[in-house]
Coordinates of C-alpha atoms and ligand atoms in Angstrom, one line a residue:
X14 CA 99.2 -133.3 177.1
X15 CA 99.7 -134.1 173.5
X16 CA 102.2 -136.8 172.8
X17 CA 103.1 -137.4 169.1
X18 CA 104.6 -140.8 169.9
X19 CA 101.2 -142.0 171.1
X20 CA 99.5 -140.7 167.9
X21 CA 101.9 -142.3 165.3
X22 CA 101.5 -146.0 164.5
X23 CA 104.2 -147.9 166.5
X24 CA 105.7 -149.6 163.5
X25 CA 106.0 -146.3 161.7
X26 CA 107.9 -144.8 164.7
X27 CA 110.4 -147.7 164.5
X28 CA 110.6 -148.0 160.8
X29 CA 113.9 -147.5 159.0
X30 CA 113.2 -145.5 155.9
X31 CA 114.8 -145.9 152.5
X32 CA 118.1 -144.1 152.4
X33 CA 118.6 -142.7 148.9
X34 CA 122.0 -141.9 147.4
X35 CA 121.2 -138.2 147.9
X36 CA 120.5 -138.9 151.6
X37 CA 123.9 -140.3 152.2
X38 CA 125.8 -137.4 150.5
X39 CA 124.0 -134.1 150.1
X40 CA 126.9 -131.9 148.9
X41 CA 126.5 -130.2 145.5
X42 CA 130.1 -130.5 144.3
X43 CA 131.8 -133.7 143.3
X44 CA 132.0 -136.6 140.9
X45 CA 128.7 -138.3 141.3
X46 CA 128.9 -142.0 140.7
X47 CA 126.5 -143.0 143.4
X48 CA 123.0 -143.2 142.0
X49 CA 123.3 -145.1 138.7
X50 CA 122.2 -142.1 136.7
X51 CA 123.2 -141.4 133.1
X52 CA 126.2 -139.1 133.6
X53 CA 126.2 -138.2 129.9
X54 CA 122.8 -136.4 129.9
X55 CA 119.2 -136.7 129.0
X56 CA 117.7 -137.9 125.7
X57 CA 115.8 -134.7 125.4
X58 CA 117.3 -131.2 125.7
X59 CA 117.5 -130.0 129.3
X60 CA 119.3 -131.7 132.2
X61 CA 117.0 -134.2 133.8
X62 CA 119.5 -136.9 134.3
X63 CA 120.2 -136.3 138.0
X64 CA 117.8 -137.2 140.8
X65 CA 116.3 -134.2 142.5
X66 CA 116.7 -133.2 146.2
X67 CA 114.4 -135.6 148.1
X68 CA 113.6 -132.9 150.7
X69 CA 113.3 -129.9 148.3
X70 CA 115.3 -127.7 150.7
X71 CA 115.9 -124.8 148.3
X72 CA 112.2 -124.3 147.6
X73 CA 111.3 -124.9 151.3
X74 CA 113.7 -122.2 152.5
X75 CA 112.0 -119.7 150.1
X76 CA 108.5 -120.9 151.0
X77 CA 109.3 -120.8 154.7
X78 CA 110.1 -117.1 154.4
X79 CA 106.8 -116.4 152.6
X80 CA 104.8 -118.4 155.1
X81 CA 106.7 -117.4 158.3
X82 CA 107.5 -120.9 159.2
X83 CA 110.8 -122.9 159.5
X84 CA 111.7 -124.9 156.4
X85 CA 111.8 -128.0 158.7
X86 CA 108.1 -127.4 159.5
X87 CA 107.1 -127.9 155.8
X88 CA 106.2 -131.0 153.8
X89 CA 105.7 -130.7 150.1
X90 CA 103.7 -133.3 148.2
X91 CA 102.2 -134.4 144.9
X92 CA 99.1 -132.3 145.6
X93 CA 97.5 -131.9 149.1
X94 CA 96.1 -135.3 148.3
X95 CA 99.5 -136.9 149.0
X96 CA 99.7 -135.1 152.4
X97 CA 96.1 -136.2 153.2
X98 CA 97.0 -139.8 152.4
X99 CA 100.3 -139.8 154.4
X100 CA 98.8 -138.2 157.5
X101 CA 96.2 -141.0 157.7
X102 CA 98.8 -143.7 157.0
X103 CA 101.2 -142.3 159.6
X104 CA 98.6 -142.4 162.4
X105 CA 95.7 -144.8 161.8
X106 CA 95.7 -148.6 162.3
X107 CA 93.3 -150.0 159.7
X108 CA 90.0 -151.3 161.2
X109 CA 91.1 -150.0 164.6
X110 CA 91.6 -146.3 164.5
X111 CA 89.2 -143.7 163.0
X112 CA 89.2 -140.2 161.6
X113 CA 86.5 -137.7 162.2
X114 CA 85.2 -135.5 159.3
X115 CA 82.6 -132.7 159.2
X116 CA 80.4 -133.1 156.1
X117 CA 79.7 -131.6 153.7
X118 CA 83.4 -131.3 153.1
X119 CA 86.2 -132.3 150.8
X120 CA 85.9 -135.9 149.6
X121 CA 89.5 -137.0 149.8
X122 CA 89.6 -137.4 153.6
X123 CA 87.1 -140.2 153.5
X124 CA 88.4 -141.7 150.3
X125 CA 92.0 -141.9 151.7
X126 CA 90.6 -143.4 154.9
X127 CA 88.5 -145.9 153.0
X128 CA 91.5 -147.0 150.9
X129 CA 93.4 -147.8 154.1
X130 CA 90.4 -149.5 155.7
X131 CA 90.3 -146.8 158.4
X132 CA 86.9 -146.0 160.0
X133 CA 85.3 -142.6 159.3
X134 CA 83.2 -140.9 161.9
X135 CA 81.0 -138.0 160.7
X136 CA 79.6 -135.0 162.5
X137 CA 77.7 -132.8 160.1
X138 CA 78.3 -129.1 160.1
X139 CA 75.4 -126.9 161.2
X140 CA 73.0 -125.6 158.5
X141 CA 75.1 -122.5 158.3
X142 CA 78.1 -124.7 157.8
X143 CA 79.8 -124.1 161.1
X144 CA 81.2 -126.7 163.5
X145 CA 79.2 -128.2 166.4
X146 CA 82.3 -128.3 168.6
X147 CA 80.5 -130.0 171.5
X148 CA 79.3 -132.8 169.3
X149 CA 82.7 -133.2 167.7
X150 CA 84.5 -133.6 171.0
X151 CA 81.8 -136.0 172.2
X152 CA 82.0 -138.1 169.1
X153 CA 85.8 -138.3 169.1
X154 CA 86.9 -141.4 171.0
X155 CA 90.3 -142.9 172.1
X156 CA 90.7 -144.4 168.6
X157 CA 90.2 -141.1 166.8
X158 CA 93.5 -140.0 165.4
X159 CA 92.5 -137.1 163.2
X160 CA 89.8 -134.4 163.2
X161 CA 89.6 -132.8 159.7
X162 CA 88.5 -129.2 159.5
X163 CA 88.3 -127.6 156.1
X164 CA 88.4 -123.8 156.3
X165 CA 87.3 -122.2 154.1
X166 CA 85.2 -125.2 153.5
X167 CA 84.6 -127.0 150.3
X168 CA 81.8 -127.1 149.0
X169 CA 80.2 -124.4 151.1
X170 CA 83.0 -121.8 150.6
X171 CA 82.8 -120.3 154.1
X172 CA 85.5 -119.9 156.7
X173 CA 85.0 -121.9 160.0
X174 CA 84.9 -119.7 163.0
X175 CA 88.4 -119.3 164.5
X176 CA 87.1 -119.9 168.0
X177 CA 85.7 -123.3 167.1
X178 CA 89.0 -124.5 165.6
X179 CA 90.9 -123.2 168.7
X180 CA 88.4 -124.9 171.0
X181 CA 89.0 -128.2 169.2
X182 CA 92.8 -127.7 169.3
X183 CA 92.6 -127.0 173.0
X184 CA 90.5 -130.0 173.9
X185 CA 91.5 -132.8 171.5
X186 CA 94.9 -133.9 172.6
X187 CA 94.8 -137.6 171.7
X188 CA 95.2 -137.0 167.9
X189 CA 95.9 -134.5 165.3
X190 CA 93.7 -131.6 164.2
X191 CA 94.2 -131.0 160.4
X192 CA 93.1 -127.6 159.2
X193 CA 92.8 -127.7 155.4
X194 CA 93.4 -124.2 154.1
X195 CA 93.2 -124.8 150.4
X196 CA 91.3 -121.6 150.0
X197 CA 92.9 -119.4 152.7
X198 CA 94.3 -116.9 150.1
X199 CA 90.8 -115.8 149.3
X200 CA 89.8 -115.3 153.0
X201 CA 90.4 -112.4 155.2
X202 CA 91.1 -114.6 158.3
X203 CA 94.7 -115.3 159.2
X204 CA 96.2 -118.7 158.5
X205 CA 96.6 -121.2 161.3
X206 CA 100.3 -121.6 160.3
X207 CA 100.8 -118.8 162.9
X208 CA 99.6 -121.2 165.6
X209 CA 102.0 -124.1 164.9
X210 CA 104.4 -123.3 167.7
X211 CA 101.6 -123.2 170.2
X212 CA 99.8 -126.5 169.1
X213 CA 101.9 -129.6 168.4
X214 CA 98.7 -131.4 167.5
X215 CA 98.1 -129.0 164.6
X216 CA 98.7 -129.8 160.9
X217 CA 97.8 -127.1 158.3
X218 CA 97.3 -128.0 154.7
X219 CA 97.6 -125.6 151.8
X220 CA 97.9 -126.0 148.1
X221 CA 99.3 -124.3 145.0
X222 CA 96.3 -125.6 143.0
X223 CA 93.9 -122.7 143.6
X224 CA 95.1 -119.1 144.1
X225 CA 98.5 -119.7 142.7
X226 CA 97.1 -121.2 139.5
X227 CA 99.4 -124.3 139.5
X228 CA 96.9 -127.2 139.6
X229 CA 98.6 -129.0 136.8
X230 CA 101.9 -129.1 138.7
X231 CA 100.4 -131.1 141.6
X232 CA 101.8 -129.2 144.6
X233 CA 100.5 -129.4 148.1
X234 CA 101.9 -128.2 151.4
X235 CA 101.6 -129.5 154.9
X236 CA 102.8 -127.4 157.9
X237 CA 103.3 -129.0 161.2
X238 CA 105.8 -129.6 164.1
X239 CA 109.3 -130.5 162.9
X240 CA 108.8 -134.0 164.5
X241 CA 105.7 -134.7 162.6
X242 CA 107.2 -133.5 159.3
X243 CA 110.0 -135.9 160.0
X244 CA 107.5 -138.8 160.1
X245 CA 105.9 -137.7 156.8
X246 CA 109.4 -137.6 155.2
X247 CA 110.0 -141.1 156.5
X248 CA 107.0 -142.6 154.7
X249 CA 106.8 -140.6 151.5
X250 CA 108.2 -141.8 148.2
X251 CA 111.9 -140.6 148.3
X252 CA 111.6 -138.3 145.2
X253 CA 107.9 -137.4 145.5
X254 CA 108.4 -133.9 143.9
X255 CA 110.2 -134.1 140.6
X256 CA 113.0 -131.8 139.6
X257 CA 111.0 -129.8 137.0
X258 CA 108.2 -129.1 139.5
X259 CA 110.8 -127.9 142.1
X260 CA 112.3 -125.6 139.6
X261 CA 109.0 -124.2 138.5
X262 CA 107.9 -123.8 142.2
X263 CA 111.0 -121.8 142.9
X264 CA 110.1 -119.5 140.1
X265 CA 106.5 -119.2 141.2
X266 CA 107.5 -118.3 144.7
X267 CA 109.1 -115.2 143.3
X268 CA 105.7 -114.1 141.9
X269 CA 103.6 -113.8 145.0
X270 CA 102.4 -110.4 143.8
X271 CA 100.9 -112.0 140.8
X272 CA 99.0 -114.5 143.0
X273 CA 97.7 -111.6 145.1
X274 CA 96.6 -109.8 142.0
X275 CA 94.7 -112.9 140.8
X276 CA 93.0 -113.2 144.2
X277 CA 91.8 -109.6 144.0
X278 CA 90.4 -110.1 140.5
X279 CA 88.7 -113.3 141.5
X280 CA 87.1 -111.7 144.6
X281 CA 85.9 -108.8 142.4
X282 CA 84.4 -111.3 140.0
X283 CA 82.8 -113.3 142.8
X284 CA 81.1 -110.2 144.0
X285 CA 79.7 -109.5 140.6
X286 CA 78.7 -113.1 140.0
X287 CA 76.9 -113.1 143.3
X288 CA 75.0 -109.9 142.4
X289 CA 73.9 -111.3 139.0
X290 CA 72.9 -114.7 140.4
X291 CA 70.8 -113.0 143.1
X292 CA 68.6 -111.4 140.4
X293 CA 67.5 -114.7 139.0
X294 CA 64.2 -116.2 140.1
X295 CA 65.6 -119.8 139.9
X296 CA 68.2 -118.8 142.5
X297 CA 66.9 -119.5 146.0
X298 CA 70.0 -118.8 148.1
X299 CA 73.6 -118.0 147.7
X300 CA 75.7 -119.0 150.6
X301 CA 78.4 -116.6 151.9
X302 CA 81.8 -117.4 150.5
X303 CA 85.4 -116.8 151.7
X304 CA 86.8 -118.6 148.7
X305 CA 86.7 -118.8 144.9
X306 CA 83.5 -120.9 144.9
X307 CA 79.8 -120.1 145.4
X308 CA 77.4 -122.7 146.7
X309 CA 74.0 -121.8 145.2
X310 CA 70.6 -123.2 146.0
X311 CA 68.4 -123.4 142.9
X312 CA 64.7 -124.2 142.4
X313 CA 65.7 -127.5 140.7
X314 CA 69.4 -128.1 140.8
X315 CA 69.4 -131.4 138.9
X316 CA 67.5 -130.0 135.9
X317 CA 69.6 -126.8 135.9
X318 CA 72.9 -128.7 136.2
X319 CA 72.0 -130.9 133.2
X320 CA 70.7 -127.9 131.2
X321 CA 74.1 -126.2 131.8
X322 CA 75.9 -129.3 130.7
X323 CA 73.9 -129.2 127.5
X324 CA 75.2 -125.6 127.0
X325 CA 78.8 -127.0 127.6
X326 CA 78.9 -125.1 131.0
X327 CA 80.3 -127.4 133.6
X328 CA 79.5 -126.8 137.3
X329 CA 79.5 -129.2 140.2
X330 CA 76.1 -130.6 141.2
X331 CA 76.2 -131.0 145.0
X332 CA 72.4 -131.6 145.4
X333 CA 72.9 -135.2 146.7
X334 CA 75.3 -134.0 149.4
X335 CA 74.2 -133.6 153.0
X336 CA 72.9 -130.0 153.8
X337 CA 73.3 -129.1 150.1
X338 CA 69.9 -130.1 148.8
X339 CA 69.3 -128.4 145.4
X340 CA 72.7 -126.8 145.5
X341 CA 75.3 -126.4 142.7
X342 CA 78.8 -125.3 143.4
X343 CA 80.1 -122.8 141.0
X344 CA 83.8 -121.9 140.6
X345 CA 84.3 -118.2 140.0
X346 CA 85.6 -117.8 136.5
X347 CA 86.9 -115.0 134.4
X348 CA 84.5 -112.1 133.6
X349 CA 83.7 -113.7 130.3
X350 CA 83.1 -117.2 131.7
X351 CA 80.8 -115.8 134.4
X352 CA 78.8 -113.9 131.8
X353 CA 78.4 -117.0 129.7
X354 CA 77.0 -118.7 132.8
X355 CA 74.6 -115.9 133.7
X356 CA 73.4 -115.6 130.1
X357 CA 72.6 -119.3 130.0
X358 CA 70.8 -119.2 133.3
X359 CA 68.7 -116.2 132.2
X360 CA 67.5 -118.3 129.3
X361 CA 66.6 -121.3 131.4
Ligands
PLP77 C1 91.2 -128.3 145.9 C2 91.4 -128.7 147.2 C3 92.6 -129.2 147.7 C4 93.7 -129.3 146.7 O1 94.2 -130.5 146.4 P1 95.5 -130.6 145.5 O2 95.7 -132.1 145.6 O3 96.6 -129.8 146.2 O4 95.2 -130.1 144.2 C5 92.7 -129.6 149.0 N1 91.7 -129.5 149.9 C6 90.6 -128.9 149.5 C7 89.5 -128.7 150.5 C8 90.3 -128.6 148.2 O5 89.2 -128.1 147.8

């Protein structure tokens, strides 16, 4: 049986959070003399003089409808990176607890753990970038508070088999299973947000940085049980999402069609890029992708990566990463960008 109270650090459970002025009175109408704001206005045009809603309820209600979850099951942060950091800080005692990651994977899980002096256990993915569930469950110990599963994975691009994730959710009950779905919009698999009511040990991360094209706004989502979201709200900075971002997000949520259109275009370009890359003799393997990135094994990744830099074409050299020897990660660009890349590689 999963017990959230056993997973959260005891002092966080008992902590009294900062109560902002907007916590103590959440009504919209009135004469607001509670937060020491400038009631006259802002020094630039536009009204930025009032503190924003600390819980972003208006956008969460709209987002909840799109995602099919309750607004109270949503946390919004300054990028997914904020959620990654807070999930670790809520659960892991430094130098005592550990997290378990499945490399090669997104770098921030380990960096956030390292900052907090939290130990990191690693169980590499299999050579086809799937999860060795048996090894994962054997490696997790009583101090393991989080198992991170990135699906579709970065840098490999593939989706993790649903049955593997379900197996871990069913068998790891002493901590949280975080499924990072930053690239889920590009995949055909259904999101794990649909499983939240069944698994209180599940946290799903998504982001507006990829398919939605809002990387500059810094907007990440975490979906989890209402109780766990309450914990994240307790330890976040009170006004972690600024008012401008909340307003732009509200607008963006009305344009899901446009996001879906972009996804279609990107998938079409990915297919084309894949086909063109496969014709090149320097390309040894292209890993299957369920996202907007292609992991490509080259004859000599280091040399090719530096050659591309010389042509002002920036890719991500992953050749020093476990299971990614001689691999470069390529983000799918526009038709024009992909052509520039292919033409340069042809001349190599
Ligand atoms: C890009 C990416 C994110 C997004 O991070 P943001 O902080 O929301 O921009 C999260 N997880 C993975 C695996 C990613 O590749």
